[in-house]
mmCIF file of C-alpha atoms in Angstrom:
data_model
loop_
_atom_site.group_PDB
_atom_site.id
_atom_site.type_symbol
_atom_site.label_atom_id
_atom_site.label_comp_id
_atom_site.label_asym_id
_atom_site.label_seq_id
_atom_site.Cartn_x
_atom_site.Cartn_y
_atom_site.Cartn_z
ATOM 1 C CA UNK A 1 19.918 -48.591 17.129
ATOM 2 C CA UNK A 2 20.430 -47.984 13.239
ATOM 3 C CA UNK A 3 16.982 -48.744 13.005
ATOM 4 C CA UNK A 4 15.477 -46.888 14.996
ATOM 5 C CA UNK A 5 17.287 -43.789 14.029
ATOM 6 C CA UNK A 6 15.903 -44.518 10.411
ATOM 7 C CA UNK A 7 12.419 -45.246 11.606
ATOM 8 C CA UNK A 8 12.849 -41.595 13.324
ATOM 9 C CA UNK A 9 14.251 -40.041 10.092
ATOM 10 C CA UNK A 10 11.233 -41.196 8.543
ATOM 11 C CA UNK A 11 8.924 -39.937 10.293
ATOM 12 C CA UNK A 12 10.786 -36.422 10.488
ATOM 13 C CA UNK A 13 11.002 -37.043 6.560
ATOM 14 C CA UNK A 14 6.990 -37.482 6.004
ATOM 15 C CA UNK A 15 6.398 -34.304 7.286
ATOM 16 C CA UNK A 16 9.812 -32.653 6.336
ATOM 17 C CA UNK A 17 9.141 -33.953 2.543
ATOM 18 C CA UNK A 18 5.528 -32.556 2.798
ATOM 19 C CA UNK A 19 6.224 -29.238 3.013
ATOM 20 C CA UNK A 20 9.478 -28.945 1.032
ATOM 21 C CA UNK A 21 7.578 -30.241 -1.684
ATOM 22 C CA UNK A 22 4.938 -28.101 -1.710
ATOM 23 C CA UNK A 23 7.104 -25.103 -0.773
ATOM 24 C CA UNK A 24 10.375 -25.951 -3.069
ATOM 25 C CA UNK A 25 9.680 -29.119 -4.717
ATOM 26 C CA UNK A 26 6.646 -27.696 -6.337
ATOM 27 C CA UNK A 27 7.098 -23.644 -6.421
ATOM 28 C CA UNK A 28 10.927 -24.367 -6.681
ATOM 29 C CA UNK A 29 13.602 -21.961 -5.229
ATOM 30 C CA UNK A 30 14.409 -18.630 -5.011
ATOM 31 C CA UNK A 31 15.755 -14.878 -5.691
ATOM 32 C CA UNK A 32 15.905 -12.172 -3.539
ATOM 33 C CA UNK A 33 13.311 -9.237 -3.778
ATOM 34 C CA UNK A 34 14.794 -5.230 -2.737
ATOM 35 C CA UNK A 35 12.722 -4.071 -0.578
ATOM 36 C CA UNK A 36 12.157 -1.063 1.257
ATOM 37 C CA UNK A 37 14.071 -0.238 4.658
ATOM 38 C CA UNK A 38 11.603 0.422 7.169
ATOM 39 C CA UNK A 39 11.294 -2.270 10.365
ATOM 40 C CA UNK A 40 7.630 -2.509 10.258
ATOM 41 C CA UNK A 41 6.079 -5.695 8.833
ATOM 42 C CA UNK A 42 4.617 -6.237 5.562
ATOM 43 C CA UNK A 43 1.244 -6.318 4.979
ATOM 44 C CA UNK A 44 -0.292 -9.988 4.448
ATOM 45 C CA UNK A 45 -1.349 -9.395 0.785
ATOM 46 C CA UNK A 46 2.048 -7.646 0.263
ATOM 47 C CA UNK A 47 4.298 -10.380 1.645
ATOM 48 C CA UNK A 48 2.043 -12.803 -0.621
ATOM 49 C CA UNK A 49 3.290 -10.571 -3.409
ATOM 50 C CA UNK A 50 6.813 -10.945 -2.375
ATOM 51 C CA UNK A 51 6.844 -14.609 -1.815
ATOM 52 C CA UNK A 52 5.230 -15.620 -4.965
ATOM 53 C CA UNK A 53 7.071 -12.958 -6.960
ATOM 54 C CA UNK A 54 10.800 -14.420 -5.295
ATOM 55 C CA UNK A 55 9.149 -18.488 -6.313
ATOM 56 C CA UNK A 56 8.537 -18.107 -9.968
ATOM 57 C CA UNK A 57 12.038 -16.658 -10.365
ATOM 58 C CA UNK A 58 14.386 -18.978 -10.214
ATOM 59 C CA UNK A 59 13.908 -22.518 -12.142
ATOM 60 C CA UNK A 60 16.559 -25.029 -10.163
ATOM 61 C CA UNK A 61 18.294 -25.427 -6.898
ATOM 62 C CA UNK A 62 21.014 -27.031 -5.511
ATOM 63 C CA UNK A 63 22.328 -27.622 -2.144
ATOM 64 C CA UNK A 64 23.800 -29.108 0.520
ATOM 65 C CA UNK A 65 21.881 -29.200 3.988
ATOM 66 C CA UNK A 66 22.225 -29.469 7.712
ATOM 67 C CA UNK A 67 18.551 -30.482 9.632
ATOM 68 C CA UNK A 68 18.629 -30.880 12.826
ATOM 69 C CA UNK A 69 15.124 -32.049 14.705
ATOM 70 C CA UNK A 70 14.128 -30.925 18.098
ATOM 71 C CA UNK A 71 11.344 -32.835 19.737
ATOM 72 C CA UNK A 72 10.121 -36.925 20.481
ATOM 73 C CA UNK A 73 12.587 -37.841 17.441
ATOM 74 C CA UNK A 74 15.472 -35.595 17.288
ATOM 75 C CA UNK A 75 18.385 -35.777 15.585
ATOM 76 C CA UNK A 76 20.840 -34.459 13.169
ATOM 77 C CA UNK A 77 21.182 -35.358 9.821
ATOM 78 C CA UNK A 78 23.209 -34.140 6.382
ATOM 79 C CA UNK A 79 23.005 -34.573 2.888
ATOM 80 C CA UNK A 80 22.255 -32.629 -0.352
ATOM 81 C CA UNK A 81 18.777 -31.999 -1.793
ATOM 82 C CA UNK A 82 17.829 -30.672 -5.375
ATOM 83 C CA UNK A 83 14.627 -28.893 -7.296
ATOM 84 C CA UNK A 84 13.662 -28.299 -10.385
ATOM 85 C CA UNK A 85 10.334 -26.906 -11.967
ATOM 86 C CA UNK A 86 8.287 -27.971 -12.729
ATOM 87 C CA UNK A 87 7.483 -30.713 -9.551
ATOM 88 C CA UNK A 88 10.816 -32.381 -9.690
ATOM 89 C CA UNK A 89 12.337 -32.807 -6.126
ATOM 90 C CA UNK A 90 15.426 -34.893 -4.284
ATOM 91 C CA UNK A 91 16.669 -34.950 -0.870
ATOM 92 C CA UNK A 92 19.252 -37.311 0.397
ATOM 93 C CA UNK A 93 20.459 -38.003 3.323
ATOM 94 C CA UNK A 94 23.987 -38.877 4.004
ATOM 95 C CA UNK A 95 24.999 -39.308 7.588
ATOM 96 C CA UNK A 96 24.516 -40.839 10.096
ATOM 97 C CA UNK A 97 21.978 -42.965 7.863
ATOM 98 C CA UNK A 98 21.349 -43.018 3.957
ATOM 99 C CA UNK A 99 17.808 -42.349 2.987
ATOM 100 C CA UNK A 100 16.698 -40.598 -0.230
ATOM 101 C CA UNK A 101 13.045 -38.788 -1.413
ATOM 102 C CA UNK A 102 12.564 -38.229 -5.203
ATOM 103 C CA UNK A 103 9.305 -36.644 -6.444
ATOM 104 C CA UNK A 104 8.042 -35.561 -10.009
ATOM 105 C CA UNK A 105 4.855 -34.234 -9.401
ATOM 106 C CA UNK A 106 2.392 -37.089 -9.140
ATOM 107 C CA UNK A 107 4.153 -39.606 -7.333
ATOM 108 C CA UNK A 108 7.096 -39.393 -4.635
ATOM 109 C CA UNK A 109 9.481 -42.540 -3.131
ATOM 110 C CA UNK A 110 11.223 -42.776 0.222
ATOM 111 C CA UNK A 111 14.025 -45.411 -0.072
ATOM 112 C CA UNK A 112 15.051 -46.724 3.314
ATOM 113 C CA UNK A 113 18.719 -48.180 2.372
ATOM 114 C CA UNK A 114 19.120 -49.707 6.015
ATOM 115 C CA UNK A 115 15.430 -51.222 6.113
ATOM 116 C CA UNK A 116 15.602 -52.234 2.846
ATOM 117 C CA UNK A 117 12.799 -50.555 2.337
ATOM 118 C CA UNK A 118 11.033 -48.293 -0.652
ATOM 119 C CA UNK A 119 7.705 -46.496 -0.128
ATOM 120 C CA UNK A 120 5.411 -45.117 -3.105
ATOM 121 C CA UNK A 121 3.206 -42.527 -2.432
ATOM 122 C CA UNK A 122 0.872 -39.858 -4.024
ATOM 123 C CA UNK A 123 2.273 -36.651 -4.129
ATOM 124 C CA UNK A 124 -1.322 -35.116 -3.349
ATOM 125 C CA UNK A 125 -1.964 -37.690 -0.820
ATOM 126 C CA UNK A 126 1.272 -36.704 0.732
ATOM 127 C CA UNK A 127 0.399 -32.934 0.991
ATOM 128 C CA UNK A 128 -2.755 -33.205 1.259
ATOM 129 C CA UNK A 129 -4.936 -29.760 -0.176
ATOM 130 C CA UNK A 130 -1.909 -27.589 -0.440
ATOM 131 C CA UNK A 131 0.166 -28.707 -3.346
ATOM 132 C CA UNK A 132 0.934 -26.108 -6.137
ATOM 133 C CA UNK A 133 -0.686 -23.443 -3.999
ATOM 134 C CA UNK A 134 2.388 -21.474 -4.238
ATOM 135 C CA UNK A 135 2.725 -22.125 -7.876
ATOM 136 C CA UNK A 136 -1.251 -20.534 -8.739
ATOM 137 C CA UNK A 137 0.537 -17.054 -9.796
ATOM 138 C CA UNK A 138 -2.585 -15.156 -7.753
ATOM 139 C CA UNK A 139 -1.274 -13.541 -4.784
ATOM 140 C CA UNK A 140 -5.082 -13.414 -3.264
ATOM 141 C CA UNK A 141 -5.679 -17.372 -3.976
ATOM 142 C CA UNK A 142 -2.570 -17.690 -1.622
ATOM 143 C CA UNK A 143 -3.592 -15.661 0.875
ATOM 144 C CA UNK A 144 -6.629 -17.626 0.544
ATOM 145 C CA UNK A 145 -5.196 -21.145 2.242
ATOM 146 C CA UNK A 146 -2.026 -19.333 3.800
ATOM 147 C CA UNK A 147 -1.055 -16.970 6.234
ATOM 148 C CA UNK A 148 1.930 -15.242 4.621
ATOM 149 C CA UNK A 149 3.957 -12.793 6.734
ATOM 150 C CA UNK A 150 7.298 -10.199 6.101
ATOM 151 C CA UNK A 151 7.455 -9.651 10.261
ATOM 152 C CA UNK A 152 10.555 -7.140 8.886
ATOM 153 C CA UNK A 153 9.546 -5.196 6.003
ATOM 154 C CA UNK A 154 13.742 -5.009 5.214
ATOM 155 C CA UNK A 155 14.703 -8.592 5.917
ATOM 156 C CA UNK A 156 14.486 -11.207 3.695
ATOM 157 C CA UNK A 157 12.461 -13.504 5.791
ATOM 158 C CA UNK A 158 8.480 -14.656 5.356
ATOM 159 C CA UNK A 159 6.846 -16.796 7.974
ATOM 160 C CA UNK A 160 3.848 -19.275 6.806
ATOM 161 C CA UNK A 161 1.013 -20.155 8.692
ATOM 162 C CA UNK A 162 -1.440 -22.628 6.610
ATOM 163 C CA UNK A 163 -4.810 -22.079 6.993
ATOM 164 C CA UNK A 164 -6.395 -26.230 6.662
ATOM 165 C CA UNK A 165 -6.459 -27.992 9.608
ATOM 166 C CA UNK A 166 -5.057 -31.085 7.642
ATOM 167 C CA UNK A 167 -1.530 -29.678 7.277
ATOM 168 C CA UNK A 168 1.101 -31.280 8.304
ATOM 169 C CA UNK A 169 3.251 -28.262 9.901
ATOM 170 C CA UNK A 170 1.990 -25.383 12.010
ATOM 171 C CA UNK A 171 4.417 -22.671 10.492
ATOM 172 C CA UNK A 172 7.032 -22.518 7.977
ATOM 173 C CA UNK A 173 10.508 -20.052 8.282
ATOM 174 C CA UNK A 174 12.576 -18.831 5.575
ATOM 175 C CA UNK A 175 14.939 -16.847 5.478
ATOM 176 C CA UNK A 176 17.175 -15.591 2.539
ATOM 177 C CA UNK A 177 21.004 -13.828 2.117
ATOM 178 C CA UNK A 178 22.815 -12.698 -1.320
ATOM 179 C CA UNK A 179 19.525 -13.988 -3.531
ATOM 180 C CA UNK A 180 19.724 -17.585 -1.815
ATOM 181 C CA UNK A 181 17.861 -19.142 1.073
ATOM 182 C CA UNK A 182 19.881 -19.894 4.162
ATOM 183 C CA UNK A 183 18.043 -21.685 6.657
ATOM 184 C CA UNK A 184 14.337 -23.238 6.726
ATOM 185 C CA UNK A 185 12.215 -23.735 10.371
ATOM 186 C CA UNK A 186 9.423 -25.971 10.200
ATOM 187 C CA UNK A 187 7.229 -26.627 13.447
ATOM 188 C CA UNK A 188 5.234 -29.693 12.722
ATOM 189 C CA UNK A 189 1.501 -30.817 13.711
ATOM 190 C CA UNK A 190 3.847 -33.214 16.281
ATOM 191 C CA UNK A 191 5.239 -30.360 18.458
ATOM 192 C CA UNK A 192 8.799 -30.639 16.631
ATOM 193 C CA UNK A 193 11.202 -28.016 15.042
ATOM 194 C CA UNK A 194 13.006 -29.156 12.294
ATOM 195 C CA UNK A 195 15.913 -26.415 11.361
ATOM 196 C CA UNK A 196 17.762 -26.748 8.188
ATOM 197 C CA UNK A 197 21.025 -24.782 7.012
ATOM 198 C CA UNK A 198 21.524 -24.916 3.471
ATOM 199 C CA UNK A 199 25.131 -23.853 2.101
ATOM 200 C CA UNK A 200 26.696 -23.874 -1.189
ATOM 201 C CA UNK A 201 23.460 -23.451 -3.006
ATOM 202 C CA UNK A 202 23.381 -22.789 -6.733
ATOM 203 C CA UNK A 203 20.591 -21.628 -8.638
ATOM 204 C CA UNK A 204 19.186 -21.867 -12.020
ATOM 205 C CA UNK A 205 21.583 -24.599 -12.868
ATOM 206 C CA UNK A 206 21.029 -27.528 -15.227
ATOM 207 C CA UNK A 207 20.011 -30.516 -13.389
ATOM 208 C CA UNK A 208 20.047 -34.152 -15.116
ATOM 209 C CA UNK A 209 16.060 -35.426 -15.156
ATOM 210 C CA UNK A 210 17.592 -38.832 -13.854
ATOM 211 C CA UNK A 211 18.159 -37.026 -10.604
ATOM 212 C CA UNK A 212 14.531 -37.026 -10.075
ATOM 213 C CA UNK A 213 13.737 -40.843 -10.899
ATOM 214 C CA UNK A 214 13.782 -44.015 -8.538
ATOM 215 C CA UNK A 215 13.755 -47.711 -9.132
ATOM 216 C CA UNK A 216 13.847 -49.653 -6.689
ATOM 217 C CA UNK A 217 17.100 -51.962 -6.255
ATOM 218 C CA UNK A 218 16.762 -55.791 -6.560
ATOM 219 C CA UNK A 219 15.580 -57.625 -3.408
ATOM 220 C CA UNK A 220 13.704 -54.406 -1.593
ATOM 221 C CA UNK A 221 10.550 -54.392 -0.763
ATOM 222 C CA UNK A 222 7.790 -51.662 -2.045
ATOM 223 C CA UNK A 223 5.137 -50.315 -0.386
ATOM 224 C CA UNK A 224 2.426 -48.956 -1.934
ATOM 225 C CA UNK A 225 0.576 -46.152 -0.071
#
């Protein structure tokens, strides 16, 4: 039963790790915008405005998380997670089962504690055409490859809708509170929703550069992908 669950957190975790590092782990965390008080939705180029804007300001993250998956492998799991720009990303998992993802921009690991397990992969083979997309600084370029939407022109919350049929999610949720980001909704390419509250986030704080390398402990085997 433990490994199945981990086999299932992996495979939430691909997709999961996919988008948070192109989306955090890449154009890092953020700061609320003010914004104007009418219900109608943004514009698409306006929103893009917003978004990008609210990513270049802040520099580190850290929090704690709740994701909970909905779908052929659901399941609940908690842990803490960590950015930094530029590229630097880590997520562990906790409970029920301890797995960790660290990425620094051209390569990313998944350790597997329970399998035993560590796999290596490319960052841009792991997010296939839409890494740093967020971090290009041109509003129109990502408009270009996403659909980015305010649906209330008052409330901190963007929906994205990528544009390539290679991603690996269908549409991205996030919404914000006090100048920190609450809770994430990913529907992935496999009919899931992934929903993850973060809490006691901290921003712009000094993060050790250890917390974003990996080697692999004695007797595990590596997988190169």
């Amino acid at each position: 039963m433990a490994t199945t669950k981990t086999m299932q957190q992996k495979m939430i975790s691909g997709v999961l790790a996919a988008v948070l590092t192109t989306t955090f782990g890449v154009a890092a965390p953020i700061i609320v915008l003010s914004q104007s008080a009418h219900a109608a939705p943004a514009d698409n180029l306006t929103a893009a405005k917003r978004l990008n804007t609210l990513l270049t300001n802040a520099k580190s993250m850290t929090a704690n998380f709740s994701q909970t998956t909905k779908g052929a492998n659901s399941g609940t799991f908690k842990g803490s997670m960590s950015v930094q720009r530029p590229n630097n990303f880590r997520w562990e998992t906790t409970s029920p089962s301890e797995q960790l993802i660290v990425a620094n921009g051209s390569s990313m690991w998944i350790y597997d504690k329970d399998l035993e397990q560590a796999t290596k992969q490319s960052v841009d083979t792991q997010v296939g055409n839409t890494p740093a997309l967020l971090l290009s600084g041109d509003p129109a370029k990502i408009d270009q490859n996403f659909k980015i939407t305010q649906p209330y022109d008052n409330k901190n919350y963007y929906v994205l809708y990528p544009k390539s049929d290679s991603a690996s999610f269908k549409s991205l949720s996030i919404s914000f509170s006090g100048g920190k980001p609450t809770m994430m909704v990913l529907n992935d390419t496999l009919g899931q929703t992934t929903s993850i509250k973060f809490s006691g986030t901290k921003l712009n704080q000094n993060i050790s550069s250890s917390q974003f390398k990996f080697a692999p402990p004695n007797g595990v085997d590596v997988i190169n992908q």
